[in-house]
Amino acid sequence: MLRIVGGKIFDPANGIDGQVRDLYINNGKFVAAVDPAARTIDATGMIVFPGGVDVHTHVAGGAINFARAMSPEDHRRTQAFIRSKTRRSGLGGYAPTTFATGYLYAGMGWTTVNEAAVPVLSARHTHEELSDVPIVDKSTLVLMANNEIMLDLMEQGEYDRAKNVVAWYLWAAKAYGVKAVNPGGVAAWKWGKDAKQLTDPIAGYDSLTPGKIVTQLAQICTDLKLPHPMHLHCNNLGAPGNITTTLETLKHLEGHRAHIAHSQYHAYGGNDWDEMCSQTTQLAEYFNQHPELTTDAGAVLFGDTVTITADGPWQHLLYKLTGRKWGNIDVENETGCGIVPYTYRPSNLVNAVQWAVGLELLLLIRDPFQVFLSTDHPNGGCFWRYPEIIQLLMCADYRQEWMAKLPDKIKGRITLPEITREYTLYEIAAAMSAGPARALGLSQKGNLGVGCDADVVIYEEDHDVIRMFGHPRYVVKAGELVINEGDICETPQGHEYIVRPHFDPETEAFLQPRFEDLYTLSFENYPVEMERIEHPHVRDCD
């Protein structure tokens, strides 16, 4: 049992905005009352939030491991975690090792993370790696928008069978939801091509277009009753003028719920790199008029990082543009992967536009339950730099200081100088916790109400926002104090969230011969066994 007394509570899920209240915890849940003699945290004068929820990050699996292997120079200069009584050793940096990932997230008050891109073929390894990420709860999204078995069925007009195949893959991967990356474009990359136009058939198919994949996969997620809608990385990421593709994609989604990933990378105008500019006003207005849609910002922070994505053609272009190291993987019939280290510089006009675009979206989309804090870790910057974004959102003067460092040519290309909005603590709590939890369908997260998971972060109120959000005084995970006076004191194992959608039993008979023809792995060895999952939390979709 635990009492947290005297704190100023910010709980957007329940409309509580800075009221002084007490919280009571028993058996890992919030309860109405506990024994007055229970252990007590005196939070008088402090800020109390629900634990943070990262709706879109990359922390485990083949891609982030590839990035770690390609960045030895970062390992040499980064923060080292020395083994102690409560901690395992590890490294920070822009692709932290598994144990360090859990320590760093919890050390900022984040208690749930969503690994947003998992090929089914490597899901077993991803889960085993996630079991080495302590403290935080986890979920995974399985990559489906370029799965050739599913694409073949869509081409043939066999929607019901495609739906059953997606459901089978979800359960085989022990995943929580569906991720769509550059629909059709990664499949086309196997032919050395891309898929930039939503209405053009993709390479290798006669009539299947990216637009059809987007619409049908969104409908499949709805029909399967998944708690999180399709999680979409749009076509034409990162390119000047891609706002046209993004808005066209959103029209293909009319009538559907959807989550648009890292929207910063999809909100550019201009015909080439010299003309690149922000088009966030159009995109933000679309979101403001469509409450069924959510997005994470994918904000950019200046400095070194490593970019990882299943969008292979984009990564090849980034390699050609920068001349940096490049890694590419073809994941058999399912997807791809590309890795390129990158440095965002305030003196670079394109990078300056990207920096502004991420902040503009967070500030122009009015409802913090629609737009969430993210950097698409590690692509736009490392997750442990989230407090820097919070400072930029809460302080217009701080934004002005940074804008003064940008190139003179930025004038007229961005709208950030005209935006005076400053986030309140209530809005920060919504964008970092309550909003992403609701979008993921995790009603027990991001919520300080009775019966919800007792994940709490307590901050010392401080005018230095980066210091305040970077170093909470206390963090409670499932009722257990894990950060005490700013130090890690316990490292419990979190849960993994999994969905079990319904599919026709005949689906396995349909898939087995195709595996024998197309995969290097036998059908029997492909699905992830439940025994591989640490503390699974299975949700039936019916």
XYZ file of C-alpha atoms in Angstrom:
542
model
C 0.000 0.000 0.000
C 1.103 3.554 -0.730
C -0.259 7.049 -0.146
C 0.779 10.093 -2.203
C -0.468 13.156 -0.369
C -0.592 16.886 -0.956
C 0.467 16.953 -4.600
C -0.985 19.084 -7.393
C -2.668 16.505 -9.616
C -2.711 16.830 -13.414
C -4.944 14.022 -14.707
C -6.446 14.979 -18.090
C -8.212 11.614 -18.457
C -10.426 12.721 -15.560
C -10.392 16.474 -16.167
C -8.275 17.254 -13.097
C -6.140 20.355 -13.669
C -3.756 21.093 -10.823
C -6.067 20.361 -7.900
C -4.456 19.285 -4.634
C -5.550 15.717 -3.974
C -4.289 12.517 -2.427
C -3.733 9.257 -4.309
C -4.042 5.780 -2.809
C -2.454 2.632 -4.205
C -2.888 -1.045 -3.394
C -1.827 -4.136 -5.372
C -0.560 -2.021 -8.254
C -3.848 -0.154 -8.783
C -5.343 3.130 -7.652
C -7.951 2.602 -4.951
C -10.395 4.819 -3.079
C -8.561 4.562 0.254
C -5.827 2.691 2.117
C -4.750 2.301 5.713
C -3.576 5.712 7.009
C -0.517 3.934 8.377
C 0.580 2.892 4.858
C 3.860 4.151 3.441
C 3.423 7.805 2.488
C 5.074 10.102 -0.053
C 4.616 13.749 0.890
C 4.168 15.493 -2.471
C 3.245 18.887 -1.033
C 4.119 21.595 -3.556
C 5.015 19.015 -6.213
C 3.522 18.211 -9.633
C 1.874 14.797 -10.033
C 1.327 13.267 -13.502
C 0.282 9.838 -14.698
C 3.280 7.907 -16.028
C 4.329 8.879 -19.546
C 3.277 6.788 -22.563
C 5.416 6.796 -25.719
C 3.088 5.962 -28.597
C 5.865 5.652 -31.192
C 9.452 4.612 -30.509
C 12.055 2.097 -31.670
C 13.795 0.400 -28.758
C 14.111 -3.315 -29.567
C 14.587 -5.654 -32.502
C 16.703 -6.012 -35.589
C 16.626 -2.388 -36.765
C 17.802 -0.748 -33.551
C 20.434 -3.471 -33.127
C 21.661 -2.742 -36.649
C 21.839 0.942 -35.676
C 23.835 0.121 -32.541
C 26.283 -1.937 -34.569
C 26.718 0.885 -37.098
C 27.432 3.512 -34.423
C 30.506 2.401 -32.446
C 31.714 6.001 -32.333
C 28.655 6.881 -30.235
C 29.355 4.053 -27.789
C 32.804 5.460 -27.064
C 31.575 8.900 -26.095
C 28.232 8.233 -24.459
C 26.976 7.832 -20.913
C 27.820 4.449 -19.385
C 25.595 2.742 -16.838
C 27.806 0.945 -14.338
C 26.462 -2.238 -12.803
C 25.177 -1.648 -9.281
C 23.011 -3.386 -6.722
C 19.857 -2.353 -8.590
C 21.106 -1.838 -12.166
C 22.681 -3.796 -14.972
C 25.418 -2.199 -17.055
C 24.664 -0.551 -20.376
C 25.142 2.468 -22.618
C 23.057 5.528 -23.350
C 23.645 7.530 -26.517
C 21.336 7.778 -29.473
C 20.597 4.042 -29.573
C 20.690 3.016 -25.901
C 21.167 -0.623 -24.981
C 18.204 -2.562 -23.629
C 18.661 -2.165 -19.887
C 19.697 1.473 -20.279
C 16.538 2.106 -22.315
C 14.364 1.126 -19.369
C 16.424 3.170 -16.912
C 16.348 6.265 -19.116
C 12.607 6.127 -19.808
C 11.721 5.512 -16.159
C 14.242 8.149 -15.123
C 12.088 10.757 -16.912
C 8.767 9.346 -15.688
C 7.765 7.342 -18.769
C 6.269 3.971 -17.819
C 4.841 2.559 -21.091
C 6.433 2.368 -24.557
C 5.136 1.186 -27.920
C 7.750 -0.403 -30.225
C 6.322 0.796 -33.518
C 7.877 -1.448 -36.206
C 8.339 -5.204 -35.875
C 8.651 -7.640 -38.800
C 6.863 -10.866 -37.918
C 9.969 -12.758 -39.025
C 12.029 -11.164 -36.237
C 9.284 -10.810 -33.628
C 10.683 -13.595 -31.441
C 13.981 -11.769 -31.068
C 12.186 -8.466 -30.474
C 10.194 -9.916 -27.580
C 13.301 -11.455 -26.067
C 15.022 -8.094 -26.251
C 11.994 -6.314 -24.780
C 12.206 -8.649 -21.804
C 15.591 -7.022 -21.119
C 14.027 -3.540 -20.999
C 13.176 -3.129 -17.310
C 10.459 -1.191 -15.496
C 8.337 -0.011 -18.442
C 5.360 -1.835 -19.950
C 5.643 -2.581 -23.667
C 3.585 -3.176 -26.799
C 4.582 -3.857 -30.407
C 3.192 -3.087 -33.863
C 3.695 -5.592 -36.657
C 4.689 -4.388 -40.145
C 2.010 -5.354 -42.683
C 1.662 -2.825 -45.535
C 4.258 -4.588 -47.716
C 3.623 -8.207 -46.753
C 3.505 -9.921 -50.130
C 1.019 -12.624 -49.147
C -1.420 -9.946 -47.986
C -0.738 -7.774 -51.048
C -1.402 -10.717 -53.373
C -4.778 -11.276 -51.716
C -5.676 -7.591 -52.018
C -4.705 -7.664 -55.698
C -7.008 -10.657 -56.186
C -9.900 -8.961 -54.386
C -9.910 -11.472 -51.523
C -10.535 -9.018 -48.695
C -11.865 -11.528 -46.158
C -8.906 -13.843 -46.594
C -6.508 -10.882 -46.356
C -8.205 -9.892 -43.097
C -7.779 -13.410 -41.706
C -4.133 -13.454 -42.759
C -3.471 -10.150 -40.963
C -5.159 -11.508 -37.832
C -3.058 -14.676 -37.999
C 0.159 -12.663 -38.400
C -0.765 -10.473 -35.422
C -1.221 -13.488 -33.186
C 1.855 -15.237 -34.624
C 3.944 -12.159 -33.762
C 2.262 -11.700 -30.366
C 1.822 -8.064 -31.337
C -0.590 -5.360 -30.241
C -1.411 -3.629 -33.519
C -0.662 -3.018 -37.196
C 1.967 -0.673 -38.620
C 1.866 0.427 -42.259
C 5.127 1.873 -43.633
C 5.195 3.464 -47.099
C 2.381 1.160 -48.300
C 3.542 -0.648 -51.427
C 6.781 1.344 -51.536
C 8.896 -1.134 -49.599
C 7.620 -3.987 -51.776
C 8.493 -1.863 -54.827
C 11.992 -1.265 -53.410
C 12.746 -4.925 -54.106
C 12.472 -3.894 -57.772
C 14.600 -0.784 -57.166
C 11.502 1.413 -57.209
C 9.267 3.320 -54.776
C 5.563 4.165 -54.515
C 5.133 7.931 -54.450
C 1.725 8.196 -56.162
C -1.255 6.748 -54.324
C -3.167 5.947 -57.504
C -0.407 4.219 -59.506
C -0.109 0.396 -59.336
C 2.927 -0.680 -57.337
C 5.784 -2.577 -58.974
C 4.950 -6.241 -59.466
C 1.164 -5.723 -59.390
C -1.390 -4.912 -62.069
C -3.999 -2.946 -60.144
C -3.012 -2.723 -56.480
C -2.166 0.859 -55.483
C -0.880 2.402 -52.250
C -4.242 4.094 -51.812
C -6.061 0.753 -51.900
C -3.629 -0.725 -49.376
C -4.209 2.208 -47.005
C -7.996 1.982 -47.217
C -8.230 -1.799 -46.943
C -5.698 -2.141 -44.132
C -7.482 0.568 -42.124
C -10.749 -1.332 -42.620
C -9.099 -4.611 -41.601
C -7.945 -3.043 -38.320
C -11.492 -1.832 -37.698
C -13.084 -5.174 -38.591
C -10.655 -7.045 -36.333
C -11.676 -4.708 -33.480
C -8.098 -3.859 -32.622
C -7.754 -1.410 -29.712
C -5.307 0.750 -31.693
C -6.210 1.734 -35.273
C -3.851 1.389 -38.220
C -0.581 3.164 -37.392
C 0.472 4.759 -40.686
C 3.829 5.998 -41.983
C 2.635 7.736 -45.161
C 4.187 7.441 -48.601
C 6.701 10.045 -49.776
C 8.211 10.646 -46.336
C 10.741 13.441 -45.989
C 10.378 14.876 -49.494
C 9.678 18.531 -50.360
C 6.064 18.948 -51.429
C 4.896 15.768 -49.725
C 1.969 17.576 -48.087
C -0.004 16.722 -51.240
C 0.587 12.996 -50.705
C -0.247 13.284 -47.004
C -3.566 15.058 -47.537
C -4.490 12.631 -50.306
C -3.711 9.753 -47.944
C -5.960 11.242 -45.270
C -8.802 11.415 -47.790
C -8.363 7.676 -48.389
C -8.909 7.272 -44.648
C -12.194 9.187 -44.453
C -14.601 7.299 -42.232
C -11.796 5.386 -40.513
C -9.873 5.887 -37.319
C -6.128 6.049 -37.884
C -2.918 7.159 -36.238
C -0.476 9.061 -38.460
C 3.094 8.418 -37.379
C 5.760 11.149 -37.114
C 3.686 13.706 -39.035
C 6.550 16.222 -39.029
C 8.152 14.240 -41.869
C 4.954 14.512 -43.936
C 4.177 18.247 -43.795
C 6.515 19.894 -46.302
C 5.907 22.209 -49.222
C 8.178 23.294 -52.059
C 9.242 21.663 -55.299
C 12.821 20.826 -54.304
C 15.232 21.064 -51.371
C 16.022 24.722 -52.070
C 12.323 25.615 -51.845
C 11.386 23.351 -48.932
C 8.991 24.999 -46.485
C 6.413 24.225 -43.832
C 2.850 23.282 -44.746
C 1.691 22.560 -41.217
C -1.244 24.964 -41.348
C -3.045 22.735 -43.865
C -2.270 19.528 -42.023
C -3.119 20.875 -38.574
C -6.436 22.213 -39.820
C -7.292 18.793 -41.240
C -6.623 17.203 -37.852
C -8.630 19.899 -36.094
C -11.606 19.002 -38.290
C -11.184 15.208 -37.942
C -11.150 14.151 -34.270
C -11.079 10.474 -35.275
C -7.430 10.918 -36.303
C -4.414 11.087 -33.996
C -0.734 11.678 -34.647
C 2.636 11.809 -32.957
C 4.792 14.750 -33.934
C 8.087 13.064 -34.767
C 9.770 16.291 -33.699
C 13.378 17.021 -34.633
C 16.084 18.164 -32.218
C 19.446 19.468 -33.391
C 22.413 17.166 -32.912
C 23.636 13.690 -33.782
C 21.378 10.664 -34.105
C 20.858 7.576 -36.235
C 17.855 7.125 -38.512
C 16.138 3.746 -38.752
C 13.052 2.863 -40.739
C 11.392 0.128 -42.747
C 11.175 2.728 -45.547
C 14.149 1.381 -47.510
C 13.894 3.697 -50.540
C 13.916 6.791 -48.322
C 17.010 5.608 -46.476
C 18.823 5.028 -49.756
C 17.977 8.587 -50.790
C 19.200 9.908 -47.439
C 22.459 8.018 -47.932
C 22.854 9.552 -51.406
C 22.144 13.033 -50.012
C 24.554 12.796 -47.085
C 27.260 10.312 -48.068
C 27.041 8.834 -44.568
C 27.110 5.133 -43.710
C 24.133 3.172 -45.026
C 22.724 -0.209 -44.116
C 19.884 -1.973 -45.927
C 18.040 -5.208 -45.109
C 15.416 -7.027 -47.143
C 13.174 -8.923 -44.701
C 12.052 -11.700 -47.046
C 8.356 -11.385 -47.996
C 7.430 -8.879 -45.318
C 9.241 -5.569 -45.249
C 12.677 -3.930 -45.311
C 14.969 -1.843 -43.160
C 17.418 1.008 -43.676
C 19.935 2.647 -41.328
C 21.747 5.985 -41.842
C 23.506 8.026 -39.096
C 22.532 11.687 -39.347
C 23.252 15.103 -37.835
C 20.563 17.806 -37.652
C 22.182 21.246 -37.787
C 20.489 24.598 -37.046
C 22.606 26.135 -39.830
C 21.122 23.722 -42.399
C 18.000 25.225 -43.976
C 16.235 21.880 -44.470
C 16.963 20.812 -40.886
C 15.783 24.192 -39.601
C 12.474 23.754 -41.428
C 12.103 20.244 -39.995
C 12.751 21.508 -36.464
C 10.082 24.177 -36.853
C 7.540 21.854 -38.486
C 7.499 19.422 -35.559
C 6.851 22.210 -33.073
C 4.258 23.847 -35.319
C 2.183 20.673 -35.468
C 2.280 20.291 -31.692
C 1.177 23.912 -31.313
C -1.343 24.218 -34.171
C -3.312 21.016 -33.555
C -5.549 22.281 -30.797
C -6.442 19.102 -28.904
C -3.521 17.513 -26.983
C -5.523 14.280 -27.064
C -4.842 14.251 -30.823
C -1.148 15.127 -31.119
C 1.496 13.477 -28.971
C 5.048 14.050 -27.895
C 7.533 11.978 -29.902
C 10.765 12.207 -31.851
C 10.201 8.916 -33.671
C 13.152 7.812 -31.529
C 15.893 7.772 -32.628
C 15.061 9.360 -35.999
C 14.349 12.942 -34.965
C 16.373 12.746 -31.777
C 16.691 10.507 -28.745
C 13.739 9.930 -26.432
C 15.747 11.076 -23.419
C 15.664 14.574 -24.937
C 11.873 14.882 -24.555
C 12.263 17.495 -21.778
C 13.837 19.820 -24.364
C 10.672 19.599 -26.473
C 8.508 20.233 -23.422
C 10.480 23.416 -22.703
C 9.992 24.567 -26.305
C 6.242 23.943 -26.034
C 5.816 25.687 -22.689
C 7.968 28.767 -23.314
C 7.526 31.006 -26.373
C 10.569 33.075 -25.394
C 12.718 29.941 -25.407
C 11.458 29.160 -28.926
C 12.406 32.670 -30.005
C 15.928 32.182 -28.655
C 16.319 29.084 -30.808
C 14.758 30.687 -33.871
C 17.388 33.423 -33.682
C 19.999 30.735 -34.409
C 18.337 29.633 -37.665
C 19.411 30.786 -41.159
C 18.016 34.097 -42.407
C 16.510 32.249 -45.381
C 14.070 30.550 -42.992
C 11.908 33.686 -42.996
C 8.691 33.111 -44.874
C 9.180 29.339 -44.901
C 7.801 28.563 -41.433
C 4.914 29.790 -39.277
C 6.528 29.189 -35.876
C 7.468 32.877 -35.305
C 3.771 33.770 -35.462
C 2.655 31.193 -32.873
C 2.350 32.491 -29.313
C 0.643 29.471 -27.747
C 2.346 27.993 -24.693
C 1.400 24.572 -23.356
C 0.074 24.322 -19.823
C 1.045 21.496 -17.477
C -2.396 20.001 -18.105
C -1.751 19.948 -21.855
C 1.706 18.423 -21.361
C 0.144 15.651 -19.262
C -2.346 15.009 -22.062
C 0.270 14.972 -24.843
C 2.765 12.760 -22.990
C 0.421 10.407 -21.142
C -3.372 10.527 -21.268
C -3.604 11.173 -25.022
C -1.257 8.437 -26.266
C -2.746 5.966 -23.777
C -6.221 6.647 -25.154
C -4.995 6.365 -28.757
C -3.419 2.984 -27.973
C -6.631 1.781 -26.368
C -4.893 1.350 -23.014
C -7.612 2.774 -20.783
C -5.765 1.703 -17.639
C -2.761 3.855 -18.590
C -2.350 7.630 -18.460
C -5.143 7.726 -15.902
C -5.011 8.349 -12.146
C -8.568 7.104 -11.585
C -9.596 4.294 -9.249
C -8.943 0.878 -10.812
C -6.249 2.087 -13.220
C -2.602 1.039 -13.176
C -0.710 2.913 -10.486
C 1.936 4.513 -12.714
C 2.795 7.945 -11.321
C 5.545 10.518 -11.776
C 6.153 13.289 -9.243
C 8.170 16.380 -10.199
C 9.615 19.167 -8.079
C 8.079 22.362 -9.474
C 10.881 24.261 -11.210
C 11.096 27.228 -13.573
C 13.757 25.254 -15.475
C 11.415 22.971 -17.411
C 14.186 20.784 -18.845
C 15.554 20.105 -15.378
C 12.099 19.495 -13.936
C 10.969 16.959 -16.536
C 14.397 15.403 -16.916
C 14.811 14.531 -13.237
C 11.580 13.627 -11.423
C 11.740 13.254 -7.649
C 9.704 10.046 -7.551
C 8.372 7.527 -10.066
C 5.921 4.797 -9.120
C 5.398 1.857 -11.496
C 2.465 -0.498 -10.820
C 2.441 0.702 -7.227
C 6.161 0.127 -6.670
C 8.525 3.027 -6.042
C 11.203 2.755 -8.755
C 12.721 6.257 -8.601
C 13.287 7.625 -5.113
C 14.832 11.059 -4.634
C 15.893 10.949 -8.289
C 17.700 7.593 -8.097
C 16.678 4.173 -9.422
C 15.836 2.002 -6.433
C 13.942 -0.920 -8.014
C 13.849 -2.417 -11.527
C 10.711 -4.562 -11.824
C 9.769 -6.353 -15.038
C 6.918 -4.691 -16.910
C 4.061 -6.281 -18.844
C 3.785 -6.826 -22.596
C 0.440 -6.048 -24.209
C -0.758 -8.482 -26.877
C -3.981 -8.812 -28.879
C -5.673 -12.051 -29.885
C -7.872 -11.271 -32.905
C -10.285 -13.825 -34.317
C -9.321 -15.565 -37.585
C -10.705 -18.460 -39.573
C -8.943 -21.716 -38.553
C -8.608 -22.500 -42.281
C -6.096 -19.644 -42.524
C -3.232 -21.864 -41.379
C -3.993 -24.449 -44.075
C -3.910 -21.617 -46.624
C -0.606 -20.200 -45.357
C 1.418 -23.351 -44.731
C 2.195 -24.283 -48.360
C 3.052 -20.660 -49.118
C 5.566 -20.654 -46.290
C 7.190 -23.746 -47.723
C 7.509 -21.995 -51.087
C 8.432 -18.485 -49.956
C 10.074 -18.416 -46.526
C 13.447 -19.581 -45.248
C 11.804 -20.471 -41.924
C 9.469 -23.424 -41.517
C 5.825 -22.714 -40.794
C 5.982 -24.538 -37.455
C 8.904 -22.410 -36.224
C 7.455 -19.087 -37.344
C 4.913 -18.105 -34.644
C 6.243 -16.723 -31.369
C 5.515 -19.016 -28.435
C 3.770 -17.412 -25.477
C 6.581 -18.727 -23.274
C 8.879 -16.171 -24.947
C 6.866 -13.275 -23.499
C 7.645 -11.895 -20.053
C 4.443 -11.071 -18.135
C 2.047 -11.105 -21.117
C -1.245 -9.260 -20.916
C -3.477 -10.748 -23.640
C -6.506 -8.849 -24.921
C -9.123 -10.769 -26.897
C -10.596 -8.788 -29.796
C -14.265 -9.731 -29.969
